[in-house]
Amino acid sequence: MPVLTTSPPGTRIARVATPSVLASQDRTAALEHAIMRDPGSFRILTGDRPTGALHLGHYFGSLQNRARLQNAGVELLVLIADYQAITDRTAAAELPEIVIGLVADYLAVGIDPDRTTIFAHSQVEPLNQLLLPFLSLVSVAEISRNPTVKEEIAAAGASTVSGLMFTYPVHQAADILFCRANLVPVGQDQLPHIELTRTVARRFNEHYCPSAPYFPEPDGLLSSTPLLLGTDGQKMSKSRNNSVPLRATPDETKRLILRARTDSERRISYEPERRPDVSNLVLLTALCTDTTPEAVAAEISDGGATALKAAAIEAVNDRFAGLRARRAALAADPGYLRSVLAGGNQKAAAIAAETLSAVRELMHQRY
Ligand code: TRP
């Protein structure tokens, strides 16, 4: 059976295990040990595109993991990739609400703004300026081979792929390297971006500072949670309208789960390959109740899809009651959320300014 890992928010496609993914999984296990031994030696950069409300897939795939790493003592920076969102056909006027909503989601899941830097990359000018030297280190042919860019071109046609969309993997390298992060939690579909980031770091070092490498080559840290599907059996996605948002009310949760696809077999089992829709609800219930999918399936057994959906609804609503209450309280104070973001932007800008200054020095652009 292929090993599935969860994709981060808003990613475009889910992939099955390939040799490089398997190597990354081994590497991830080794990194997890290293993190627990010496959390202070890691700086993590992770982020989301602000294209809509975060959902349960994000929670189990990445948000929970971020809070865990933060609490283990790792320095964490959480990026809101609002320049990337404009490649996603998100209406610009919706951005402020979505961005502030993300901040509320982060705080509600336990991201602590005193320890973790939450920022939007459009607000951090020196970060964006790194894009120029980085673009000089990568060929057009290399970018064209990037799977995500290739998919965009295949889906939309070369004539509609903007220059920003084309170069977005390099922008992502700037997102990561501006703070010299050495660890990036990602879904496997993002691994090519990490590879490109490593290439940019390596080439910069080779070119401008071979005897004292300035940029680290960051590692991807794969999530171990299996992939949650949307209510239509497709990848759970903000834009497909098939997800249960974190902030959904109990009634909305009920409505969304009741319309989830199932199959006609009465007995509930956990067979992700053969019965993806039923297995997905079993998995969701298990994740919410901290048990195994097999235990959930055995418990419901002949109860069929009706009992399974009832269990899933109850599990989600119980698990997220506290988080939702915290989120609602936070959302009632948008001034506070904006101040958290402003503080994070400032911290990120100070780091980025230092990096840009070092980069200019190394590139002999001091006149
Ligand atoms: N591309 C990521 C996504 O689709 C978002 C993102 C932008 C990101 N910059 C990043 C993730 C840097 C990790 C590191 O979700």
Short mmCIF file of C-alpha atoms and ligand atoms in Angstrom, two decimals:
data_model
loop_
_atom_site.label_atom_id
_atom_site.label_comp_id
_atom_site.label_asym_id
_atom_site.label_seq_id
_atom_site.Cartn_x
_atom_site.Cartn_y
_atom_site.Cartn_z
CA MET A 1 0.00 0.00 0.00
CA PRO A 2 1.45 3.43 -0.81
CA VAL A 3 2.26 5.50 2.20
CA LEU A 4 0.15 8.61 2.20
CA THR A 5 1.12 11.82 3.87
CA THR A 6 -0.95 14.91 4.24
CA SER A 7 -0.48 17.84 1.93
CA PRO A 8 -0.28 21.29 3.40
CA PRO A 9 -3.09 23.73 2.93
CA GLY A 10 -4.04 24.69 -0.55
CA THR A 11 -1.58 22.46 -2.33
CA ARG A 12 -2.60 21.52 -5.76
CA ILE A 13 -2.16 17.81 -6.03
CA ALA A 14 -1.58 14.73 -3.85
CA ARG A 15 1.07 12.24 -4.90
CA VAL A 16 1.79 8.66 -3.91
CA ALA A 17 5.12 7.49 -2.59
CA THR A 18 8.08 7.70 -4.95
CA PRO A 19 11.69 6.81 -4.10
CA SER A 20 12.53 10.39 -3.14
CA VAL A 21 9.42 10.56 -0.97
CA LEU A 22 10.50 7.36 0.76
CA ALA A 23 13.97 8.82 1.34
CA SER A 24 12.34 11.93 2.81
CA GLN A 25 10.29 9.74 5.12
CA ASP A 26 13.48 8.12 6.46
CA ARG A 27 15.03 11.53 6.82
CA THR A 28 11.92 12.76 8.64
CA ALA A 29 12.22 10.00 11.24
CA ALA A 30 15.86 10.95 11.86
CA LEU A 31 14.95 14.62 12.07
CA GLU A 32 12.20 13.96 14.60
CA HIS A 33 14.82 12.39 16.89
CA ALA A 34 17.16 15.31 16.40
CA ILE A 35 14.36 17.79 17.18
CA MET A 36 13.50 16.07 20.43
CA ARG A 37 17.19 15.96 21.43
CA ASP A 38 17.97 19.57 20.60
CA PRO A 39 14.92 21.65 19.63
CA GLY A 40 16.93 24.87 19.91
CA SER A 41 19.05 23.97 16.89
CA PHE A 42 16.10 24.19 14.51
CA ARG A 43 14.31 27.09 12.94
CA ILE A 44 11.12 26.11 11.16
CA LEU A 45 9.36 28.05 8.46
CA THR A 46 5.91 26.91 7.47
CA GLY A 47 3.03 28.60 5.77
CA ASP A 48 -0.34 28.74 4.09
CA ARG A 49 -1.82 30.44 1.10
CA PRO A 50 -4.70 32.63 2.29
CA THR A 51 -7.33 31.24 -0.06
CA GLY A 52 -10.06 30.46 2.48
CA ALA A 53 -10.80 29.18 5.96
CA LEU A 54 -8.55 26.42 7.31
CA HIS A 55 -10.24 23.06 7.61
CA LEU A 56 -9.93 19.72 9.39
CA GLY A 57 -7.42 18.45 6.81
CA HIS A 58 -5.12 21.35 7.68
CA TYR A 59 -5.59 20.69 11.36
CA PHE A 60 -4.60 17.04 11.31
CA GLY A 61 -2.10 17.47 8.50
CA SER A 62 -0.15 20.46 9.72
CA LEU A 63 -1.62 22.82 12.33
CA GLN A 64 -1.51 20.32 15.15
CA ASN A 65 2.07 19.48 14.22
CA ARG A 66 3.09 23.14 14.26
CA ALA A 67 1.75 23.60 17.78
CA ARG A 68 3.55 20.41 18.84
CA LEU A 69 6.89 21.61 17.44
CA GLN A 70 6.46 25.05 18.98
CA ASN A 71 5.73 23.49 22.34
CA ALA A 72 8.77 21.24 22.00
CA GLY A 73 10.87 24.41 21.93
CA VAL A 74 11.59 24.80 18.22
CA GLU A 75 11.65 28.35 16.87
CA LEU A 76 8.72 28.66 14.47
CA LEU A 77 7.79 31.19 11.82
CA VAL A 78 4.36 30.93 10.20
CA LEU A 79 4.03 32.60 6.84
CA ILE A 80 0.82 33.79 5.22
CA ALA A 81 1.71 33.60 1.52
CA ASP A 82 -0.50 36.38 0.25
CA TYR A 83 1.48 36.92 -2.96
CA GLN A 84 0.90 33.27 -3.75
CA ALA A 85 -2.80 33.70 -3.14
CA ILE A 86 -3.03 36.15 -6.02
CA THR A 87 -1.98 33.33 -8.32
CA ASP A 88 -5.03 31.43 -7.06
CA ARG A 89 -7.74 33.64 -8.43
CA THR A 90 -8.73 34.67 -4.90
CA ALA A 91 -10.62 37.96 -5.13
CA ALA A 92 -8.29 40.62 -3.76
CA ALA A 93 -11.00 42.29 -1.72
CA GLU A 94 -11.47 39.10 0.31
CA LEU A 95 -7.83 38.93 1.37
CA PRO A 96 -7.97 41.00 4.58
CA GLU A 97 -10.77 38.88 6.02
CA ILE A 98 -9.11 35.61 5.03
CA VAL A 99 -5.71 36.69 6.36
CA ILE A 100 -7.08 37.84 9.72
CA GLY A 101 -9.15 34.64 9.84
CA LEU A 102 -5.95 32.62 9.46
CA VAL A 103 -4.40 34.44 12.39
CA ALA A 104 -7.47 33.52 14.46
CA ASP A 105 -7.15 29.88 13.38
CA TYR A 106 -3.46 29.80 14.32
CA LEU A 107 -4.01 31.25 17.77
CA ALA A 108 -7.01 28.98 18.39
CA VAL A 109 -4.93 25.87 17.66
CA GLY A 110 -2.33 26.99 20.17
CA ILE A 111 0.21 28.97 18.16
CA ASP A 112 1.58 31.40 20.73
CA PRO A 113 2.42 34.82 19.25
CA ASP A 114 4.95 35.45 22.00
CA ARG A 115 7.03 32.52 20.86
CA THR A 116 6.06 32.14 17.20
CA THR A 117 6.29 34.75 14.45
CA ILE A 118 3.14 34.99 12.31
CA PHE A 119 3.60 37.22 9.26
CA ALA A 120 2.36 37.96 5.73
CA HIS A 121 5.11 37.95 3.12
CA SER A 122 3.76 40.95 1.21
CA GLN A 123 4.52 43.04 4.30
CA VAL A 124 8.17 42.04 4.50
CA GLU A 125 9.94 43.98 1.76
CA PRO A 126 13.51 42.67 2.17
CA LEU A 127 12.16 39.12 1.93
CA ASN A 128 10.70 39.87 -1.47
CA GLN A 129 13.87 41.56 -2.62
CA LEU A 130 15.74 38.28 -2.20
CA LEU A 131 13.69 36.99 -5.11
CA LEU A 132 15.92 38.91 -7.55
CA PRO A 133 19.29 37.38 -6.71
CA PHE A 134 17.61 33.99 -6.29
CA LEU A 135 16.03 34.19 -9.75
CA SER A 136 19.51 34.69 -11.15
CA LEU A 137 20.57 31.32 -9.73
CA VAL A 138 17.86 29.24 -11.42
CA SER A 139 17.30 28.57 -15.11
CA VAL A 140 13.98 28.89 -16.90
CA ALA A 141 14.34 25.22 -17.89
CA GLU A 142 14.65 24.22 -14.24
CA ILE A 143 11.53 26.12 -13.26
CA SER A 144 9.70 24.58 -16.23
CA ARG A 145 10.49 21.12 -14.85
CA ASN A 146 8.92 21.93 -11.45
CA PRO A 147 5.91 19.58 -11.15
CA THR A 148 3.57 22.20 -9.69
CA VAL A 149 4.42 24.73 -12.37
CA LYS A 150 4.08 22.02 -15.02
CA GLU A 151 0.63 21.11 -13.72
CA GLU A 152 -0.47 24.72 -13.75
CA ILE A 153 0.70 25.08 -17.33
CA ALA A 154 -1.02 21.83 -18.30
CA ALA A 155 -4.26 22.83 -16.55
CA ALA A 156 -4.44 26.46 -17.62
CA GLY A 157 -2.34 26.64 -20.78
CA ALA A 158 1.02 28.41 -20.99
CA SER A 159 -0.55 31.66 -22.13
CA THR A 160 -2.50 32.09 -18.89
CA VAL A 161 0.34 31.21 -16.49
CA SER A 162 1.63 34.53 -15.16
CA GLY A 163 5.25 35.35 -14.52
CA LEU A 164 4.50 35.28 -10.80
CA MET A 165 2.97 31.83 -11.04
CA PHE A 166 5.93 30.64 -13.09
CA THR A 167 8.47 31.89 -10.57
CA TYR A 168 6.56 31.00 -7.45
CA PRO A 169 8.86 28.10 -6.45
CA VAL A 170 11.73 30.62 -6.34
CA HIS A 171 9.60 33.00 -4.28
CA GLN A 172 9.02 30.11 -1.94
CA ALA A 173 12.81 29.71 -1.65
CA ALA A 174 12.94 33.36 -0.53
CA ASP A 175 10.16 32.63 2.01
CA ILE A 176 12.29 29.90 3.50
CA LEU A 177 15.80 31.31 3.18
CA PHE A 178 15.08 34.87 4.33
CA CYS A 179 15.17 33.58 7.90
CA ARG A 180 17.69 30.83 7.15
CA ALA A 181 15.18 28.20 8.26
CA ASN A 182 16.65 24.71 8.31
CA LEU A 183 13.39 22.76 8.51
CA VAL A 184 10.15 23.05 6.52
CA PRO A 185 7.16 20.84 7.40
CA VAL A 186 5.48 19.97 4.11
CA GLY A 187 3.29 17.52 2.27
CA GLN A 188 5.06 15.38 -0.29
CA ASP A 189 3.76 17.45 -3.19
CA GLN A 190 5.89 20.31 -1.89
CA LEU A 191 9.14 18.35 -1.90
CA PRO A 192 10.23 19.67 -5.32
CA HIS A 193 10.02 23.20 -3.86
CA ILE A 194 12.29 22.19 -0.99
CA GLU A 195 14.69 20.68 -3.51
CA LEU A 196 14.73 23.94 -5.45
CA THR A 197 15.27 25.90 -2.23
CA ARG A 198 18.28 23.70 -1.47
CA THR A 199 19.59 24.31 -4.97
CA VAL A 200 19.25 28.09 -4.57
CA ALA A 201 21.01 27.97 -1.17
CA ARG A 202 23.81 25.77 -2.51
CA ARG A 203 24.40 27.87 -5.61
CA PHE A 204 24.36 31.10 -3.66
CA ASN A 205 26.95 29.71 -1.28
CA GLU A 206 29.11 28.31 -4.10
CA HIS A 207 28.95 31.55 -5.99
CA TYR A 208 29.31 34.18 -3.30
CA CYS A 209 30.74 32.57 -0.17
CA PRO A 210 32.29 29.17 -0.92
CA SER A 211 34.53 29.19 2.15
CA ALA A 212 31.79 30.16 4.61
CA PRO A 213 28.35 29.01 3.37
CA TYR A 214 25.72 31.57 4.38
CA PHE A 215 22.43 29.81 3.66
CA PRO A 216 21.57 26.41 5.18
CA GLU A 217 20.08 23.79 2.86
CA PRO A 218 16.75 23.17 4.57
CA ASP A 219 15.13 19.78 5.06
CA GLY A 220 11.49 18.93 4.45
CA LEU A 221 9.70 17.37 7.40
CA LEU A 222 6.89 15.14 6.17
CA SER A 223 3.65 14.83 8.13
CA SER A 224 2.82 11.32 9.32
CA THR A 225 -0.96 11.77 9.32
CA PRO A 226 -2.80 9.94 6.54
CA LEU A 227 -4.53 12.11 3.97
CA LEU A 228 -8.07 13.22 4.80
CA LEU A 229 -10.37 13.42 1.80
CA GLY A 230 -13.14 15.94 1.27
CA THR A 231 -16.83 15.08 1.56
CA ASP A 232 -16.92 14.37 -2.19
CA GLY A 233 -14.10 11.84 -2.08
CA GLN A 234 -11.67 14.33 -3.69
CA LYS A 235 -8.75 15.98 -1.96
CA MET A 236 -10.06 18.21 0.84
CA SER A 237 -9.65 21.73 -0.43
CA LYS A 238 -10.83 25.19 0.47
CA SER A 239 -11.74 25.88 -3.12
CA ARG A 240 -13.63 22.64 -3.83
CA ASN A 241 -16.23 23.35 -1.19
CA ASN A 242 -15.83 19.83 0.15
CA SER A 243 -14.16 20.55 3.46
CA VAL A 244 -15.30 21.01 7.05
CA PRO A 245 -13.83 24.36 8.17
CA LEU A 246 -12.28 24.39 11.62
CA ARG A 247 -14.58 27.19 12.64
CA ALA A 248 -17.80 25.49 11.40
CA THR A 249 -20.64 25.40 13.92
CA PRO A 250 -21.94 22.03 15.15
CA ASP A 251 -24.93 22.40 12.80
CA GLU A 252 -22.78 23.23 9.79
CA THR A 253 -20.54 20.29 10.67
CA LYS A 254 -23.58 18.05 10.73
CA ARG A 255 -24.84 19.30 7.39
CA LEU A 256 -21.42 18.89 5.76
CA ILE A 257 -20.81 15.39 7.09
CA LEU A 258 -24.34 14.20 6.29
CA ARG A 259 -23.74 14.97 2.64
CA ALA A 260 -20.43 13.08 2.54
CA ARG A 261 -20.26 10.23 0.06
CA THR A 262 -20.44 6.65 1.35
CA ASP A 263 -21.08 3.31 -0.38
CA SER A 264 -23.80 0.66 -0.34
CA GLU A 265 -22.06 -1.93 1.85
CA ARG A 266 -23.70 -2.17 5.24
CA ARG A 267 -20.80 -3.30 7.38
CA ILE A 268 -18.32 -0.53 8.11
CA SER A 269 -14.66 -1.36 7.57
CA TYR A 270 -11.42 0.54 7.18
CA GLU A 271 -10.13 -0.20 3.68
CA PRO A 272 -8.81 3.06 2.26
CA GLU A 273 -7.96 1.51 -1.12
CA ARG A 274 -11.21 -0.32 -1.76
CA ARG A 275 -13.64 1.92 0.17
CA PRO A 276 -12.11 5.43 0.19
CA ASP A 277 -15.28 7.31 1.15
CA VAL A 278 -16.30 5.18 4.13
CA SER A 279 -12.68 4.82 5.24
CA ASN A 280 -12.28 8.58 5.18
CA LEU A 281 -15.14 9.06 7.66
CA VAL A 282 -13.72 6.26 9.79
CA LEU A 283 -10.31 7.95 9.74
CA LEU A 284 -11.79 11.35 10.62
CA THR A 285 -13.64 9.85 13.58
CA ALA A 286 -10.49 8.06 14.73
CA LEU A 287 -8.34 11.18 14.47
CA CYS A 288 -10.87 13.19 16.47
CA THR A 289 -11.12 10.59 19.22
CA ASP A 290 -7.42 9.63 19.33
CA THR A 291 -8.04 6.02 18.46
CA THR A 292 -7.29 3.82 15.46
CA PRO A 293 -9.48 3.61 12.35
CA GLU A 294 -9.72 -0.15 12.90
CA ALA A 295 -11.21 0.37 16.37
CA VAL A 296 -13.76 2.84 15.01
CA ALA A 297 -14.76 0.47 12.19
CA ALA A 298 -15.14 -2.47 14.61
CA GLU A 299 -17.27 -0.38 16.94
CA ILE A 300 -19.68 0.75 14.24
CA SER A 301 -19.62 -2.44 12.24
CA ASP A 302 -23.20 -3.24 11.18
CA GLY A 303 -24.45 0.21 12.14
CA GLY A 304 -23.80 1.21 8.54
CA ALA A 305 -23.28 4.65 7.07
CA THR A 306 -25.92 6.27 9.29
CA ALA A 307 -24.18 5.27 12.51
CA LEU A 308 -20.80 6.13 11.00
CA LYS A 309 -21.89 9.64 10.10
CA ALA A 310 -23.47 10.17 13.50
CA ALA A 311 -20.21 9.06 15.14
CA ALA A 312 -18.16 11.33 12.88
CA ILE A 313 -20.36 14.36 13.58
CA GLU A 314 -20.18 13.82 17.32
CA ALA A 315 -16.44 13.20 17.23
CA VAL A 316 -15.71 16.38 15.27
CA ASN A 317 -18.01 18.54 17.36
CA ASP A 318 -16.60 17.22 20.64
CA ARG A 319 -13.00 17.44 19.56
CA PHE A 320 -13.27 20.99 18.28
CA ALA A 321 -15.69 22.54 20.79
CA GLY A 322 -12.89 24.15 22.81
CA LEU A 323 -10.95 25.30 19.77
CA ARG A 324 -14.07 26.77 18.20
CA ALA A 325 -14.96 28.66 21.36
CA ARG A 326 -11.44 30.10 21.51
CA ARG A 327 -11.60 30.99 17.85
CA ALA A 328 -14.94 32.74 18.23
CA ALA A 329 -13.60 34.83 21.11
CA LEU A 330 -10.54 35.77 19.05
CA ALA A 331 -12.59 36.61 15.97
CA ALA A 332 -14.61 39.04 18.07
CA ASP A 333 -11.46 41.11 18.53
CA PRO A 334 -10.04 41.79 15.05
CA GLY A 335 -7.96 44.66 16.42
CA TYR A 336 -6.01 42.20 18.54
CA LEU A 337 -5.54 39.82 15.58
CA ARG A 338 -4.24 42.68 13.44
CA SER A 339 -1.82 43.66 16.17
CA VAL A 340 -0.51 40.08 16.40
CA LEU A 341 0.10 40.12 12.65
CA ALA A 342 1.72 43.56 12.76
CA GLY A 343 4.06 42.38 15.51
CA GLY A 344 4.97 39.28 13.49
CA ASN A 345 5.52 41.34 10.34
CA GLN A 346 7.91 43.53 12.28
CA LYS A 347 9.89 40.62 13.66
CA ALA A 348 10.08 39.00 10.22
CA ALA A 349 11.16 42.31 8.67
CA ALA A 350 14.02 42.66 11.15
CA ILE A 351 15.26 39.17 10.27
CA ALA A 352 14.83 39.80 6.54
CA ALA A 353 16.69 43.11 6.71
CA GLU A 354 19.64 41.41 8.34
CA THR A 355 19.68 38.69 5.71
CA LEU A 356 19.39 41.14 2.83
CA SER A 357 22.21 43.18 4.27
CA ALA A 358 24.45 40.09 4.50
CA VAL A 359 23.44 39.09 0.97
CA ARG A 360 24.34 42.51 -0.39
CA GLU A 361 27.67 42.32 1.35
CA LEU A 362 28.40 38.88 -0.07
CA MET A 363 27.29 39.99 -3.54
CA HIS A 364 29.60 43.03 -3.39
CA GLN A 365 26.65 45.38 -3.71
CA ARG A 366 27.94 47.89 -1.20
CA TYR A 367 28.83 51.21 -2.77
N1 TRP B 1 3.14 26.70 -1.42
C1 TRP B 1 2.56 26.48 -0.13
C2 TRP B 1 1.16 25.96 -0.33
O1 TRP B 1 0.71 25.81 -1.41
C3 TRP B 1 2.48 27.75 0.70
C4 TRP B 1 3.84 28.31 0.94
C5 TRP B 1 4.34 29.47 0.42
C6 TRP B 1 4.86 27.74 1.73
N2 TRP B 1 5.60 29.64 0.82
C7 TRP B 1 5.97 28.63 1.61
C8 TRP B 1 4.96 26.58 2.50
C9 TRP B 1 7.18 28.34 2.23
C10 TRP B 1 6.18 26.31 3.12
C11 TRP B 1 7.26 27.18 2.98
O2 TRP B 1 0.53 25.68 0.63
#
